[in-house]
PDB file of C-alpha atoms in Angstrom:
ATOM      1  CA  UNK I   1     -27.154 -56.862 -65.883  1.00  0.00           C
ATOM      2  CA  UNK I   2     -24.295 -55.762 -63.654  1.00  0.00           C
ATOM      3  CA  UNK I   3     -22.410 -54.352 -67.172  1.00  0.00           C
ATOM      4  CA  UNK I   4     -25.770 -52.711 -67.662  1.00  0.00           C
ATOM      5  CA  UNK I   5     -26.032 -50.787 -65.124  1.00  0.00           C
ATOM      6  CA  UNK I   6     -22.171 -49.522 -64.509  1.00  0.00           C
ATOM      7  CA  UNK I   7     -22.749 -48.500 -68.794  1.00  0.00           C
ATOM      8  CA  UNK I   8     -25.575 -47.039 -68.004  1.00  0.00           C
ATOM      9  CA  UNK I   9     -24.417 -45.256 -64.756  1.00  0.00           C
ATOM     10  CA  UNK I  10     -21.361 -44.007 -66.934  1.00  0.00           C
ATOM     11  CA  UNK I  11     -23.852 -42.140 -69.421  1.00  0.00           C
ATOM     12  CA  UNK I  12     -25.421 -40.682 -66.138  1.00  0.00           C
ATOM     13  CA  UNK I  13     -21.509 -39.458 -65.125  1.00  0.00           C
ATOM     14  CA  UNK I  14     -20.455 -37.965 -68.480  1.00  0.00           C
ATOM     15  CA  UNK I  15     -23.977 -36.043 -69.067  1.00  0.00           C
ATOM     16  CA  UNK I  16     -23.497 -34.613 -65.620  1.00  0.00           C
ATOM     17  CA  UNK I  17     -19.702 -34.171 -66.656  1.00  0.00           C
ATOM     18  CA  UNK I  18     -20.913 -32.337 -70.488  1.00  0.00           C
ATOM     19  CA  UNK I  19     -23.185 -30.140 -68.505  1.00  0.00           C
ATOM     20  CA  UNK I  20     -20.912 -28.600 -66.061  1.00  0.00           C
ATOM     21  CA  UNK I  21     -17.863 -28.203 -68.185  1.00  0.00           C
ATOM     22  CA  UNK I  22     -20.178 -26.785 -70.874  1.00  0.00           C
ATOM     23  CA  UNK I  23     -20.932 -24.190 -68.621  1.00  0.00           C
ATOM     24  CA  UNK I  24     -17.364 -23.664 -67.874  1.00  0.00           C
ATOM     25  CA  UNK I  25     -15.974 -23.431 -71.226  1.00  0.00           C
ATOM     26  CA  UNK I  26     -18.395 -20.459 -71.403  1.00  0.00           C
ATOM     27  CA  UNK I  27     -16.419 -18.508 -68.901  1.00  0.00           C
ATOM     28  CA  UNK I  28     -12.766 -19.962 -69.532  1.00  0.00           C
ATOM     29  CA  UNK I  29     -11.063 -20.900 -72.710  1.00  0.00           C
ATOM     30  CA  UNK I  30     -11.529 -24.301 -73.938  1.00  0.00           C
ATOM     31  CA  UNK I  31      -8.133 -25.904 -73.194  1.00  0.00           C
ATOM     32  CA  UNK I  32      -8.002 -24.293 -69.514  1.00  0.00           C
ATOM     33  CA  UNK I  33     -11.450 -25.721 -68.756  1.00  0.00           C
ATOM     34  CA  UNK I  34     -10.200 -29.292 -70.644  1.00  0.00           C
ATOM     35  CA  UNK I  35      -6.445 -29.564 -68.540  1.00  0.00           C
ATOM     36  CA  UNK I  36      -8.270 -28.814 -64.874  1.00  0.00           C
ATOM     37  CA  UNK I  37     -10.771 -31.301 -65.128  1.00  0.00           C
ATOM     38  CA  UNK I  38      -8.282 -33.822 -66.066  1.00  0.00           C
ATOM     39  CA  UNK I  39      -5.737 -32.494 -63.285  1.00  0.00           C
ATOM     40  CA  UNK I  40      -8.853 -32.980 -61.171  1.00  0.00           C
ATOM     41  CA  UNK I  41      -9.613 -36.494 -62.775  1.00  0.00           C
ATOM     42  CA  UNK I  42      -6.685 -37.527 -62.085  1.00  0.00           C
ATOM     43  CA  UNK I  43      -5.996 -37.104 -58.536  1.00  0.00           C
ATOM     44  CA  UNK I  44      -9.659 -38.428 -58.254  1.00  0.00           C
ATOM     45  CA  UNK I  45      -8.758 -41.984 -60.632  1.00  0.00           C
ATOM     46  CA  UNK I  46      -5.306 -42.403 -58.750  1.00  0.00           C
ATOM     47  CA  UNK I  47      -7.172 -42.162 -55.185  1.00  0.00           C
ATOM     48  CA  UNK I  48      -9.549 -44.738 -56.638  1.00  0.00           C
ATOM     49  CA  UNK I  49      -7.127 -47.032 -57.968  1.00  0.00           C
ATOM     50  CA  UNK I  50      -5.157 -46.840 -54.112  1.00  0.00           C
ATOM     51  CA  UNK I  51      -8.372 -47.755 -52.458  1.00  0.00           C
ATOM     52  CA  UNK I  52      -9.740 -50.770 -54.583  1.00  0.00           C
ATOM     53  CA  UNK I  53      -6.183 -51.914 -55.727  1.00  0.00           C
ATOM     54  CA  UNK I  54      -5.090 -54.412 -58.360  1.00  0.00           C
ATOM     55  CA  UNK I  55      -4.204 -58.237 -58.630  1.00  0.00           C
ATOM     56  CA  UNK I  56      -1.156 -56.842 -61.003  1.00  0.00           C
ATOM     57  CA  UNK I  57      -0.666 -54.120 -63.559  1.00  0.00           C
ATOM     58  CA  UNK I  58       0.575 -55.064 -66.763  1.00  0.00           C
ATOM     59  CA  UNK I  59       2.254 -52.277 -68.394  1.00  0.00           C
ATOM     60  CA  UNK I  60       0.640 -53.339 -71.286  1.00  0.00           C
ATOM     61  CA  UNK I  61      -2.429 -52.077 -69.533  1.00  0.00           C
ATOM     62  CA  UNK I  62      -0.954 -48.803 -68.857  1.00  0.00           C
ATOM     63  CA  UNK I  63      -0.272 -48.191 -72.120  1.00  0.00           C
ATOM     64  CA  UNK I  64      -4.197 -48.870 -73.228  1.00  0.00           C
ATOM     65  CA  UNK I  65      -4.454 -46.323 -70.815  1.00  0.00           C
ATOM     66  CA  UNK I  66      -2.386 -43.565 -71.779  1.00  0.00           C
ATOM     67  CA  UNK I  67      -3.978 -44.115 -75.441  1.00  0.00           C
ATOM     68  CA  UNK I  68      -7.211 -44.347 -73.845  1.00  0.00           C
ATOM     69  CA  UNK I  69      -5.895 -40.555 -72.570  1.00  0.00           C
ATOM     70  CA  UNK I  70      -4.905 -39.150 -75.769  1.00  0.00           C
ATOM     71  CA  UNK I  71      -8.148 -39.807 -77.470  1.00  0.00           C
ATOM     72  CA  UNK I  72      -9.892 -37.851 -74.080  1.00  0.00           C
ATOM     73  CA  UNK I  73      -7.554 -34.758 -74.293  1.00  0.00           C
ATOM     74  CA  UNK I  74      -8.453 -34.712 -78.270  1.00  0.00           C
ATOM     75  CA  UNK I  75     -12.062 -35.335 -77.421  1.00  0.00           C
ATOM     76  CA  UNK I  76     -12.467 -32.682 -75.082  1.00  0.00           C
ATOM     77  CA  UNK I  77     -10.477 -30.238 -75.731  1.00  0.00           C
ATOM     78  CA  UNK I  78     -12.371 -30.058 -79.248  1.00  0.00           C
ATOM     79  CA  UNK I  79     -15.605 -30.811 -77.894  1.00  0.00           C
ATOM     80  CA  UNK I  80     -14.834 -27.814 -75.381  1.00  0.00           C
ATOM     81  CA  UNK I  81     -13.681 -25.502 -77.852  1.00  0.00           C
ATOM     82  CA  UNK I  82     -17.235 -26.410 -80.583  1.00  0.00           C
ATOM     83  CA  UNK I  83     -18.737 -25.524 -77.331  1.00  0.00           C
ATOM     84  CA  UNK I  84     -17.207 -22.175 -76.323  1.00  0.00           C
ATOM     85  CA  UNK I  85     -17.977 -21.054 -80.344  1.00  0.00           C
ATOM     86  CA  UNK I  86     -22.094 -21.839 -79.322  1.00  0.00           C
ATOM     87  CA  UNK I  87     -21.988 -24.557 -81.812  1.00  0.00           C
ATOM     88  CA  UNK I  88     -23.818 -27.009 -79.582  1.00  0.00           C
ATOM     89  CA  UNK I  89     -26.284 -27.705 -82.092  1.00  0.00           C
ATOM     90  CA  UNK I  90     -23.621 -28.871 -84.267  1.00  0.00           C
ATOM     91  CA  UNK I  91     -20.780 -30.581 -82.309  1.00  0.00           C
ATOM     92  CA  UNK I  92     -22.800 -32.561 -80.119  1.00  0.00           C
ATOM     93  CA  UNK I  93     -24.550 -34.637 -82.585  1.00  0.00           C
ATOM     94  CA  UNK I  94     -21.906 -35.363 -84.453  1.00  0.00           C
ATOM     95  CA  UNK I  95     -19.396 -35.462 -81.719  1.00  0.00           C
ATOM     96  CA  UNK I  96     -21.734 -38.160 -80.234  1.00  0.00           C
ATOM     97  CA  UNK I  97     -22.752 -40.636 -83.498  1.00  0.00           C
ATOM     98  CA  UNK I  98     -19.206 -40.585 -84.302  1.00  0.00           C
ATOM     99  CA  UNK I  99     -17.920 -41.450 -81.011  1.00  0.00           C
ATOM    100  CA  UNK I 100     -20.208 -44.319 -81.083  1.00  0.00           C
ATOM    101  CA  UNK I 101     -20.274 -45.452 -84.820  1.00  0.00           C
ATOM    102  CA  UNK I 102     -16.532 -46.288 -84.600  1.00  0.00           C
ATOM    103  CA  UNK I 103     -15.775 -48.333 -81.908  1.00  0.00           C
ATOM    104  CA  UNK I 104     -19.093 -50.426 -82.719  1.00  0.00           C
ATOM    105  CA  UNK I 105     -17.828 -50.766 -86.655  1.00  0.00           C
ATOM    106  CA  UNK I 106     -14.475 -51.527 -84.989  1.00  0.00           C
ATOM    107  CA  UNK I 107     -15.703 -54.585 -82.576  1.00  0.00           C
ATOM    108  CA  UNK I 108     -18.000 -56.135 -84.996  1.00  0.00           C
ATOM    109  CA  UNK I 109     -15.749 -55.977 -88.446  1.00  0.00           C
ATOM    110  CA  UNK I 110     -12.191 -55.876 -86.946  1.00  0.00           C
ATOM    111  CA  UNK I 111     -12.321 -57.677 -83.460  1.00  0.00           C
ATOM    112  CA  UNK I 112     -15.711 -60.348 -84.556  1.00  0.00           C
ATOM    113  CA  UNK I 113     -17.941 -59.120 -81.409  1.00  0.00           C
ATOM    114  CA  UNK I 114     -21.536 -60.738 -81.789  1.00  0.00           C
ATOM    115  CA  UNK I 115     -24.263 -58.699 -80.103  1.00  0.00           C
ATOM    116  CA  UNK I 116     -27.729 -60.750 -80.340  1.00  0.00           C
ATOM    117  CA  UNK I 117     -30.593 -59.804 -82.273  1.00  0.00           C
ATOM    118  CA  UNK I 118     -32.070 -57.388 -80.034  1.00  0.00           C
ATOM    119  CA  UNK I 119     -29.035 -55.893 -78.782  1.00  0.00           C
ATOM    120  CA  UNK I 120     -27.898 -54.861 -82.198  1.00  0.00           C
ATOM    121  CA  UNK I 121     -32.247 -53.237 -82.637  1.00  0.00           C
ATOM    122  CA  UNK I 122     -30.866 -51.506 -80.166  1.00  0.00           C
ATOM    123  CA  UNK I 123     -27.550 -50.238 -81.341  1.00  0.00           C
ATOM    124  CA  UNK I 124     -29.880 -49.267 -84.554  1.00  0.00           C
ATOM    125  CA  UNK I 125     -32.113 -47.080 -82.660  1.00  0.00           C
ATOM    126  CA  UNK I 126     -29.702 -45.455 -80.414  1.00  0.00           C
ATOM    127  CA  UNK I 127     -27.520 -43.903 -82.770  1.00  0.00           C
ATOM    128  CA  UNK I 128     -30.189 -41.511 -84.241  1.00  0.00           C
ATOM    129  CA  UNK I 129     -32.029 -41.469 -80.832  1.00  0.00           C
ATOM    130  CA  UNK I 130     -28.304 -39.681 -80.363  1.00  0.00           C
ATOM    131  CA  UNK I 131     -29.002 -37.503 -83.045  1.00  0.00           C
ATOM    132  CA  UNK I 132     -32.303 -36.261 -82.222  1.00  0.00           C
ATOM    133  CA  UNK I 133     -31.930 -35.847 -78.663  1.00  0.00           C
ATOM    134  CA  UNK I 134     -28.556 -33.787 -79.087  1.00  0.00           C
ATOM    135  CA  UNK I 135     -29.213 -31.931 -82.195  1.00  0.00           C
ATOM    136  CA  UNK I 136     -31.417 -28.874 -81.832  1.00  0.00           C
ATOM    137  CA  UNK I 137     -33.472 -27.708 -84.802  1.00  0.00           C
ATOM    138  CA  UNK I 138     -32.128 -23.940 -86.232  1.00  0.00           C
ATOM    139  CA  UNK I 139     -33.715 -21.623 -88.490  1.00  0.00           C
ATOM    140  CA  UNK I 140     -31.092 -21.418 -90.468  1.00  0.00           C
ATOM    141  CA  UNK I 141     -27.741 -23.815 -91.852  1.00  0.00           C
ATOM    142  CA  UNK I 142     -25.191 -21.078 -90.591  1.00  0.00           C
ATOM    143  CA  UNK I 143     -23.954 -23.428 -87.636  1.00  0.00           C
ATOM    144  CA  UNK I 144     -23.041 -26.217 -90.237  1.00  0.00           C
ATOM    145  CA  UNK I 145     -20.759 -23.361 -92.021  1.00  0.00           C
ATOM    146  CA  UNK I 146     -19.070 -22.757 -89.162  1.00  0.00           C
ATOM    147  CA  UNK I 147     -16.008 -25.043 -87.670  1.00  0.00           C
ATOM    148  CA  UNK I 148     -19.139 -27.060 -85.574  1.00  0.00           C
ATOM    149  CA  UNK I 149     -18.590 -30.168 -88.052  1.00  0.00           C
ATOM    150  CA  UNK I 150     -15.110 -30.726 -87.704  1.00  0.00           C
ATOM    151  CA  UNK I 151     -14.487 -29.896 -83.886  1.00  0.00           C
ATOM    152  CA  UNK I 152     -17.599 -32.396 -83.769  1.00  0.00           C
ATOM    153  CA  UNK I 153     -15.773 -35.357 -85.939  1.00  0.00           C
ATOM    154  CA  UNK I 154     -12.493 -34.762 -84.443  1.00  0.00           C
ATOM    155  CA  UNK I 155     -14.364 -34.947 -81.050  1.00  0.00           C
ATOM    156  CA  UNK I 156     -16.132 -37.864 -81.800  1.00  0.00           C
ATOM    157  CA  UNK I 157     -12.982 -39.411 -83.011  1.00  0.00           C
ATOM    158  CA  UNK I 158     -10.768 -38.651 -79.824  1.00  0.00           C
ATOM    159  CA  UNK I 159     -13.733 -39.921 -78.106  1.00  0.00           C
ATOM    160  CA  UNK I 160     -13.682 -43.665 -80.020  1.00  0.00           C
ATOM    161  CA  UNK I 161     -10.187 -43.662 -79.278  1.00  0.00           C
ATOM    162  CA  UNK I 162     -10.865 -43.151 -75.628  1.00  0.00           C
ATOM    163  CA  UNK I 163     -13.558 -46.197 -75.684  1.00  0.00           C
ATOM    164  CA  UNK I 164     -11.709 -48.442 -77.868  1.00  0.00           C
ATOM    165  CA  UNK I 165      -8.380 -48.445 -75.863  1.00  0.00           C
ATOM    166  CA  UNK I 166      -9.334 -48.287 -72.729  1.00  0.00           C
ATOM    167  CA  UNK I 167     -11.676 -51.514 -73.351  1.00  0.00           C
ATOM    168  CA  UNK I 168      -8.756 -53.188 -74.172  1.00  0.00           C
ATOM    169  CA  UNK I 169      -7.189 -53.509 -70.256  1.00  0.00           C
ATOM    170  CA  UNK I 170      -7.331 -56.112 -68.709  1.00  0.00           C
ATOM    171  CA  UNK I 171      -9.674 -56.064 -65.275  1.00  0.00           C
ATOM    172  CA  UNK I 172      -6.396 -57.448 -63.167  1.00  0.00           C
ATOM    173  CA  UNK I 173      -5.006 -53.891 -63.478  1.00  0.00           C
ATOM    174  CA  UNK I 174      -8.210 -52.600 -61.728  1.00  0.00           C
ATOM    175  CA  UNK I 175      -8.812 -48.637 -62.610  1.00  0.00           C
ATOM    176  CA  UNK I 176      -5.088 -48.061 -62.817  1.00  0.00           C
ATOM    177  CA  UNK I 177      -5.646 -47.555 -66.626  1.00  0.00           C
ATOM    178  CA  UNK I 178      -8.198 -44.883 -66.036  1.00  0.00           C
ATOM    179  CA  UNK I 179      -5.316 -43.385 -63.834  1.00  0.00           C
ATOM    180  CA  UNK I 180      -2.379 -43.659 -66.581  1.00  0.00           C
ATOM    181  CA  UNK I 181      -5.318 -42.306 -69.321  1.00  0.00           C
ATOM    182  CA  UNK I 182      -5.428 -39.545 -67.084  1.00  0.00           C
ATOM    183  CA  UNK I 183      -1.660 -38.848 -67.076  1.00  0.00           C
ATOM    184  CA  UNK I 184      -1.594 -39.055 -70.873  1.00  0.00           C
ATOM    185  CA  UNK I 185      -4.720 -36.795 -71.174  1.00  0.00           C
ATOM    186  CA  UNK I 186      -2.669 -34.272 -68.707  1.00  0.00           C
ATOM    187  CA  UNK I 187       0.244 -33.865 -71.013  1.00  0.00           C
ATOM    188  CA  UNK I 188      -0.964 -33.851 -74.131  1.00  0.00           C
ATOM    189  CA  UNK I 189      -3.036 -30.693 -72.700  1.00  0.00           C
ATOM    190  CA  UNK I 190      -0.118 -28.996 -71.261  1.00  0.00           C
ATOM    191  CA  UNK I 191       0.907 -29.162 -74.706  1.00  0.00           C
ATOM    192  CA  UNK I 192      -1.614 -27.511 -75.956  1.00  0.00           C
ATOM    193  CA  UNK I 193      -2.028 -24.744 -73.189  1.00  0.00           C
ATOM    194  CA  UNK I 194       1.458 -23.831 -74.019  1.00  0.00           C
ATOM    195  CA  UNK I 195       0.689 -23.397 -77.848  1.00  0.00           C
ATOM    196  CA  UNK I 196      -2.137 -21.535 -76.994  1.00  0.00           C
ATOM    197  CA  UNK I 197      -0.354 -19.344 -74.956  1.00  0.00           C
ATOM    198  CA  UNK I 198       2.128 -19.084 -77.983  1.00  0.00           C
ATOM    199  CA  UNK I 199      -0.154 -18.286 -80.940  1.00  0.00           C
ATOM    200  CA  UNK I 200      -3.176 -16.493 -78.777  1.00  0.00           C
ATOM    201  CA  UNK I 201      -1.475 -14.112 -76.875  1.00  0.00           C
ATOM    202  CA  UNK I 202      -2.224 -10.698 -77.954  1.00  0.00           C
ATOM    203  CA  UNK I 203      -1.670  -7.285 -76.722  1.00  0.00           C
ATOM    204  CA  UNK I 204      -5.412  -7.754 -75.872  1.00  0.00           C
ATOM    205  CA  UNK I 205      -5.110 -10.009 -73.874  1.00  0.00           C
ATOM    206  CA  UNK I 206      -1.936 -10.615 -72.035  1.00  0.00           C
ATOM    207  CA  UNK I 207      -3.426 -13.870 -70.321  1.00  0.00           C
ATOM    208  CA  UNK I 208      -5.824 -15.859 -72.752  1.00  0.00           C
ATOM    209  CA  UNK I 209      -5.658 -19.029 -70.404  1.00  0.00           C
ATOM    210  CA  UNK I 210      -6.955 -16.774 -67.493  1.00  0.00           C
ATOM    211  CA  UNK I 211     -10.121 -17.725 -65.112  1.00  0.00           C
ATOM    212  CA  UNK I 212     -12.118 -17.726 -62.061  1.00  0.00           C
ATOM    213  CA  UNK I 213     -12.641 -19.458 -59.445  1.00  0.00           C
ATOM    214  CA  UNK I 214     -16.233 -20.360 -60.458  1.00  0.00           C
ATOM    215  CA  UNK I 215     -15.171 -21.721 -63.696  1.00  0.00           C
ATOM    216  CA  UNK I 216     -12.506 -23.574 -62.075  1.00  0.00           C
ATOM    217  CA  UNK I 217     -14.617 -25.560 -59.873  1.00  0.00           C
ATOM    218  CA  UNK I 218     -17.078 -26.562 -62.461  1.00  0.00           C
ATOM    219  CA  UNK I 219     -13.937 -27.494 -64.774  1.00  0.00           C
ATOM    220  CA  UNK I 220     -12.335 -29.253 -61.370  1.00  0.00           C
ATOM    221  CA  UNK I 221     -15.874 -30.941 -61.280  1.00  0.00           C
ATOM    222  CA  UNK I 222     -16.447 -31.971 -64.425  1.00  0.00           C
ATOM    223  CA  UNK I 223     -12.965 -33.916 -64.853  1.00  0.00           C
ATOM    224  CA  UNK I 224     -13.668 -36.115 -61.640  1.00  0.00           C
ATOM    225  CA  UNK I 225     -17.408 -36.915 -63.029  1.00  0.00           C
ATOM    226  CA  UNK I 226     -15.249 -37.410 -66.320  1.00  0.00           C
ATOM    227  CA  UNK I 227     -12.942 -39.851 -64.891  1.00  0.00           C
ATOM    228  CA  UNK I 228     -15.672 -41.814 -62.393  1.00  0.00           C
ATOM    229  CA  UNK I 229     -17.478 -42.178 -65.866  1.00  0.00           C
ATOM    230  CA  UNK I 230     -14.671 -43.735 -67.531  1.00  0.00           C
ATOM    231  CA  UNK I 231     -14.310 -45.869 -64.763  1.00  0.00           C
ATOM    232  CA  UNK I 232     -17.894 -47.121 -64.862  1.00  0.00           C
ATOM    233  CA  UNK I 233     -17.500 -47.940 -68.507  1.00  0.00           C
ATOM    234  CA  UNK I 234     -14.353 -49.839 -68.216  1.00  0.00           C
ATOM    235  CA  UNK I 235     -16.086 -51.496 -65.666  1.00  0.00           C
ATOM    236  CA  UNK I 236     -18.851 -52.769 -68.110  1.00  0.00           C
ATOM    237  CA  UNK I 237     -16.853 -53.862 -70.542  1.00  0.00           C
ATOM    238  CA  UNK I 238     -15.578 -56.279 -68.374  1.00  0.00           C
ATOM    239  CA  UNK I 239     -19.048 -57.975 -67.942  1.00  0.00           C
ATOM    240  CA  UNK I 240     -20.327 -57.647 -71.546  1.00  0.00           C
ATOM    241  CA  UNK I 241     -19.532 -56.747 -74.945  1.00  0.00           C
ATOM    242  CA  UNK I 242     -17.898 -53.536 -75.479  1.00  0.00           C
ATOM    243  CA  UNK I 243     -19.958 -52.339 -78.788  1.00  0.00           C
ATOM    244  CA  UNK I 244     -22.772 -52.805 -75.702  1.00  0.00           C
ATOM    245  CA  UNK I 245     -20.719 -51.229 -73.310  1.00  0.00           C
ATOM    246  CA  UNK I 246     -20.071 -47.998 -75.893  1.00  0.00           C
ATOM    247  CA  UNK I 247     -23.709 -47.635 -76.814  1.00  0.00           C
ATOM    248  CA  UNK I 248     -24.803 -47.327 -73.528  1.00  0.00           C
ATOM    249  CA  UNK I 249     -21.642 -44.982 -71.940  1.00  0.00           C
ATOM    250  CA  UNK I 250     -22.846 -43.062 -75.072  1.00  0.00           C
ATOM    251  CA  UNK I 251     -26.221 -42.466 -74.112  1.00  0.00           C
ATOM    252  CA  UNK I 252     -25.186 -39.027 -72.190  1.00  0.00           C
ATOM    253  CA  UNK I 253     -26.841 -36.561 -74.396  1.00  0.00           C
ATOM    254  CA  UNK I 254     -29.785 -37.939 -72.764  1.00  0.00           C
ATOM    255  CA  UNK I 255     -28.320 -36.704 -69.361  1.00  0.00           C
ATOM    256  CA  UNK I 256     -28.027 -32.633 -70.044  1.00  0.00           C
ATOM    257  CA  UNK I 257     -31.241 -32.244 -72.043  1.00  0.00           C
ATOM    258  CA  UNK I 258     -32.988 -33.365 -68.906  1.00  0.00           C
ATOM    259  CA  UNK I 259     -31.001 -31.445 -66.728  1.00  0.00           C
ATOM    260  CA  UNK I 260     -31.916 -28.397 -68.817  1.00  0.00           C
ATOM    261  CA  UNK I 261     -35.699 -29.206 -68.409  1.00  0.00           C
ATOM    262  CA  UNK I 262     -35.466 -29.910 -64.738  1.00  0.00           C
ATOM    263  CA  UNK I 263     -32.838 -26.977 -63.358  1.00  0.00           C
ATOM    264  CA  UNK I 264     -32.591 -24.671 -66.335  1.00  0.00           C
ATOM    265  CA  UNK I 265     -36.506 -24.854 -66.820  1.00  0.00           C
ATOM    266  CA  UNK I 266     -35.965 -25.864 -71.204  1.00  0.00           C
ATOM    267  CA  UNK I 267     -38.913 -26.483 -73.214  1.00  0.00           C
ATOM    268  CA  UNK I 268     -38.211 -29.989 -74.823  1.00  0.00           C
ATOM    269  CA  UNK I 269     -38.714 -29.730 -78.745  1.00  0.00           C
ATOM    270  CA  UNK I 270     -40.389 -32.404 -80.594  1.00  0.00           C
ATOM    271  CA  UNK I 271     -37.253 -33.708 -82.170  1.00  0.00           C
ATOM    272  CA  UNK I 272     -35.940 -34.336 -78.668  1.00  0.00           C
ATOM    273  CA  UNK I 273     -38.973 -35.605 -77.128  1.00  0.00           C
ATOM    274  CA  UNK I 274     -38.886 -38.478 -80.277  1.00  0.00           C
ATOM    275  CA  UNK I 275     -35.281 -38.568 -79.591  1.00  0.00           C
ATOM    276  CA  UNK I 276     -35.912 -39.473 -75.639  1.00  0.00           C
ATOM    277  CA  UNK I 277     -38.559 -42.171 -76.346  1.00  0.00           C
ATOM    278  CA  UNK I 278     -35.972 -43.610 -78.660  1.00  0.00           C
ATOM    279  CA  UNK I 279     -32.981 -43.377 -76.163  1.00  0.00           C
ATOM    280  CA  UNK I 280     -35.413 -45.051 -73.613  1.00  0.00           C
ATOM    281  CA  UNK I 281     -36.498 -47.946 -76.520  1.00  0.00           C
ATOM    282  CA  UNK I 282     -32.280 -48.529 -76.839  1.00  0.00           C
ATOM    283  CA  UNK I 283     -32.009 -48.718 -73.178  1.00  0.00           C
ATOM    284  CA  UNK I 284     -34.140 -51.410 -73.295  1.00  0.00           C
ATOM    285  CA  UNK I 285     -33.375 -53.760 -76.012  1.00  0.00           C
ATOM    286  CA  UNK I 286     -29.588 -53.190 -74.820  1.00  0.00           C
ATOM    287  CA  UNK I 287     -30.306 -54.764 -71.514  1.00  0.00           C
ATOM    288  CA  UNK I 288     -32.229 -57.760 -72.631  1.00  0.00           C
TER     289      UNK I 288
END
């Protein structure tokens, strides 16, 4: 139950954290909105790691980490930038199967995990619970023209990466991995803030990787609910199965869709009400 709830509570985190920096890559370009929140995630994981420590930290670990890091700064910075074109539709369904699909595929085939009966009902109804709560029905294919597929698949796949690694340190290193993940996610975004700055730059726009201070704290905000996420879900792997641990963490579709009915005032649309019901069905049969 306790790997429950901390997988669970990480979907809750990383909804909260898609909504906000959603709404800042809006008003900032993708890769500024993508290296605050981890700057901000990682003063937040490193503060965490002081205060509940470690019995020892094998660099080994650290290393799951920093992988654990690249596959964030991939993930976001390309679900960011699907989401700064308006292809939310698009890049969030497939952003989100994907990032589950994998590292389930990967645990059962390559690593011999063995959820029970019900658990794996529940992997089966959660992925296109995903689906339907995420995807949002258009009157037209023009979104799935676009470049909404593949920022969604490369998302999903930095996203996997993110899961599978980090699932792999040990819980003697306590959330020091989280930490090092956040280094790795840092630097691999400085990167690409500096090609950006290389290959944008017009006489347009002298500063593409500009913003404001309102976009900055919903960035800053959405890497520490990013990184507290992350630790929940490394958390819960350590108390169950991590094809479990995945399905749940990847629940948070669930999380803005309600926020949009509840602050933004949304209608819900049938395919996301079936899609809810479904989520809730997964929930379920995942914590029996």
């Amino acid at each position: 139950m306790i790997g429950w709830l901390f997988g669970l509570g990480s979907a809750v985190l990383y909804g909260m954290s898609d909504f906000v920096g959603g709404l800042a890559s809006r008003r900032s370009h993708f890769v500024v909105v993508a290296l605050l929140g981890q700057c901000a995630g990682l003063m937040a994981s490193a503060l965490a790691g002081l205060m509940i420590g470690a019995e020892s930290i094998p660099r080994s670990d650290l290393w799951w980490g920093a992988l654990s890091g690249f596959g964030t700064a991939v993930g976001m910075a390309f679900l960011f930038r699907g989401l700064s074109r308006g292809a939310m539709s698009v890049i969030v369904p497939v952003s989100a199967v994907t990032g589950v699909s994998i590292p389930v595929l990967f645990g059962v085939v390559v690593e011999g995990q063995r959820p029970s009966l019900l658990a794996w009902l529940g992997i089966v109804v959660a992925v296109p619970a995903l689906w339907l709560v995420a995807g949002r029905q258009s009157r037209n294919a023009e979104g799935l023209k676009g470049s909404g597929v593949g920022d969604g698949l490369v998302a999903g796949v930095g996203i996997a990466v993110q899961y599978l690694a980090l699932a792999h340190a040990s819980a003697a290193s306590g959330l020091w991995p989280v930490a090092a993940g956040r280094v790795s996610a840092v630097l691999v975004l400085i990167v690409m803030a500096i090609f950006v700055m290389r290959h944008l730059k017009d006489e347009h726009d002298r500063s593409p990787l500009r913003t404001t201070m309102a976009s900055g704290v919903l960035a800053t905000s959405a890497g520490v609910l990013a990184a507290a996420a992350l630790a929940a879900y490394a958390i819960a792997t350590r108390h169950q199965l991590a094809a479990i641990a995945v399905v749940l963490s990847s629940m948070y579709p669930v999380i803005p869709v309600l926020l949009g009915v509840t602050v933004l005032r949304e209608h819900l649309t049938r395919q996301q009400s079936a899609g809810l019901l479904a989520a809730a069905a997964a929930t379920v049969l995942l914590a029996v």
